[in-house]
Amino acid sequence: MRTTDVQMQDGLLTIRRADRGAHVHLSLEGELDLSNVPTLEAALGVAIDSGKRIVIDLDRLKFLDSTGLALIVHTLRRTDAERFSFIPSRSNGVRRALSLTGLDERMVVASKEVPLPSLPPA
C-alpha cells in the first residue's frame, strides 16, 4: 500500500520516494554529483528515520562522481546496512564506477518481488 510519494529535483538529479509497506523506495534519475549529494543525503536520512527497509533504485542514474560513491560507501558501512538494497543502473559508466571500486560486490541487489515505484517512461 502506498502511503507517501514525493519527488525532489536538484539540478540534474531527480529523486522519487515511495513508501510501500515495510519498504521505502528511493529512485534516482539523472546525475549524482557534488552539487546534489546533499539532497540525496537528506532524502536518505528521512528514509532511514522511517525504520523501514530501503531500496535505492539506480536504474535511471546516468552519472555518479566520487561524492556519490562516497555516499554509497557510507551507507554500506552503517551498522544497519542490512536494511539497504539496490537496483543496478542501466548506465555503463555508473556500473563501471561501481565495479572498479568493488562496491557492486558489496551491494545487495533488491529482490524483483519488492514492488517498485512506477516511473514515467524515459
Coordinates of C-alpha atoms in Angstrom, one line a residue, residues 4-122:
T4 CA 3.7 8.6 0.5
D5 CA 5.0 9.6 -2.9
V6 CA 7.4 12.5 -3.0
Q7 CA 9.5 13.9 -5.9
M8 CA 12.6 16.2 -5.5
Q9 CA 14.6 17.9 -8.2
D10 CA 18.1 19.2 -7.7
G11 CA 19.9 20.2 -10.8
L12 CA 20.4 17.2 -12.9
L13 CA 19.1 14.7 -10.3
T14 CA 15.5 13.7 -9.7
I15 CA 14.7 11.7 -6.5
R16 CA 11.4 9.9 -6.2
R17 CA 10.4 8.5 -2.8
A18 CA 7.7 6.0 -2.4
D19 CA 6.7 4.4 0.9
R20 CA 5.2 1.0 0.4
G21 CA 4.5 -1.2 3.4
A22 CA 7.8 -2.2 5.0
H23 CA 9.9 -0.6 2.3
V24 CA 10.9 2.9 1.2
H25 CA 12.0 3.2 -2.4
L26 CA 14.3 6.0 -3.4
S27 CA 14.6 6.1 -7.2
L28 CA 17.4 8.2 -8.7
E29 CA 17.3 9.6 -12.2
G30 CA 20.0 11.7 -13.9
E31 CA 23.3 12.7 -12.5
L32 CA 24.5 12.3 -8.9
D33 CA 27.5 14.6 -8.1
L34 CA 28.9 17.1 -5.6
S35 CA 26.2 19.6 -6.3
N36 CA 23.3 17.4 -5.4
V37 CA 24.6 14.8 -3.0
P38 CA 23.2 16.8 0.0
T39 CA 19.7 16.5 -1.4
L40 CA 20.1 12.7 -1.6
E41 CA 21.6 12.6 1.9
A42 CA 18.5 14.4 3.2
A43 CA 16.1 12.1 1.4
L44 CA 18.1 9.1 2.7
G45 CA 18.0 10.5 6.2
V46 CA 14.2 10.7 6.1
A47 CA 14.0 7.1 4.8
I48 CA 16.4 5.9 7.5
D49 CA 14.4 7.6 10.2
S50 CA 11.3 5.7 9.0
G51 CA 12.8 2.5 10.4
K52 CA 11.9 0.6 7.2
R53 CA 14.0 -1.3 4.7
I54 CA 15.3 0.9 1.9
V55 CA 15.6 0.2 -1.8
I56 CA 17.9 2.6 -3.7
D57 CA 17.0 2.4 -7.3
L58 CA 19.9 3.3 -9.5
D59 CA 18.3 2.1 -12.7
R60 CA 18.0 5.6 -14.3
L61 CA 21.1 7.0 -12.8
K62 CA 23.3 8.1 -15.7
F63 CA 26.4 9.6 -13.9
L64 CA 28.0 9.1 -10.5
D65 CA 31.0 11.0 -9.2
S66 CA 33.3 10.3 -6.2
T67 CA 30.9 12.1 -3.8
G68 CA 28.1 9.7 -4.9
L69 CA 30.4 6.8 -4.5
A70 CA 31.4 8.0 -1.0
L71 CA 27.7 8.2 0.0
I72 CA 27.2 4.6 -1.1
V73 CA 30.3 3.6 0.9
H74 CA 29.0 5.4 3.9
T75 CA 25.6 3.6 3.5
L76 CA 27.2 0.2 3.2
R77 CA 29.3 0.8 6.3
R78 CA 26.4 1.7 8.6
T79 CA 25.6 -0.7 11.4
D80 CA 22.2 -1.2 9.9
A81 CA 23.5 -1.7 6.3
E82 CA 21.3 -4.9 6.0
R83 CA 18.3 -2.6 5.6
F84 CA 19.6 -1.3 2.2
S85 CA 19.3 -2.9 -1.2
F86 CA 20.0 -1.6 -4.6
I87 CA 18.6 -1.8 -8.1
P88 CA 21.5 -1.6 -10.6
S89 CA 21.9 1.2 -13.1
R90 CA 21.5 0.7 -16.8
S91 CA 24.3 3.2 -17.4
N92 CA 27.6 1.6 -18.4
G93 CA 29.5 4.4 -16.7
V94 CA 27.7 4.0 -13.4
R95 CA 28.1 0.2 -13.5
R96 CA 31.8 0.6 -14.3
A97 CA 32.4 3.1 -11.4
L98 CA 30.8 0.7 -9.0
S99 CA 32.7 -2.3 -10.4
L100 CA 36.1 -0.5 -10.3
T101 CA 35.6 0.4 -6.7
G102 CA 34.3 -3.1 -5.8
L103 CA 31.0 -1.6 -4.5
D104 CA 29.0 -3.7 -6.9
E105 CA 30.1 -6.8 -5.0
R106 CA 29.1 -5.3 -1.6
M107 CA 25.7 -4.0 -2.7
V108 CA 22.7 -6.3 -2.0
V109 CA 20.6 -6.4 -5.2
A110 CA 16.9 -5.7 -4.5
S111 CA 14.5 -8.6 -5.0
K112 CA 12.3 -8.4 -8.0
E113 CA 9.5 -9.3 -5.6
V114 CA 9.7 -5.9 -3.9
P115 CA 7.1 -3.6 -5.5
L116 CA 8.9 -0.7 -7.2
P117 CA 7.5 2.9 -7.6
S118 CA 6.1 3.4 -11.0
L119 CA 8.1 5.8 -13.1
P120 CA 7.1 7.6 -16.3
P121 CA 8.9 6.3 -19.5
A122 CA 12.4 7.5 -20.1

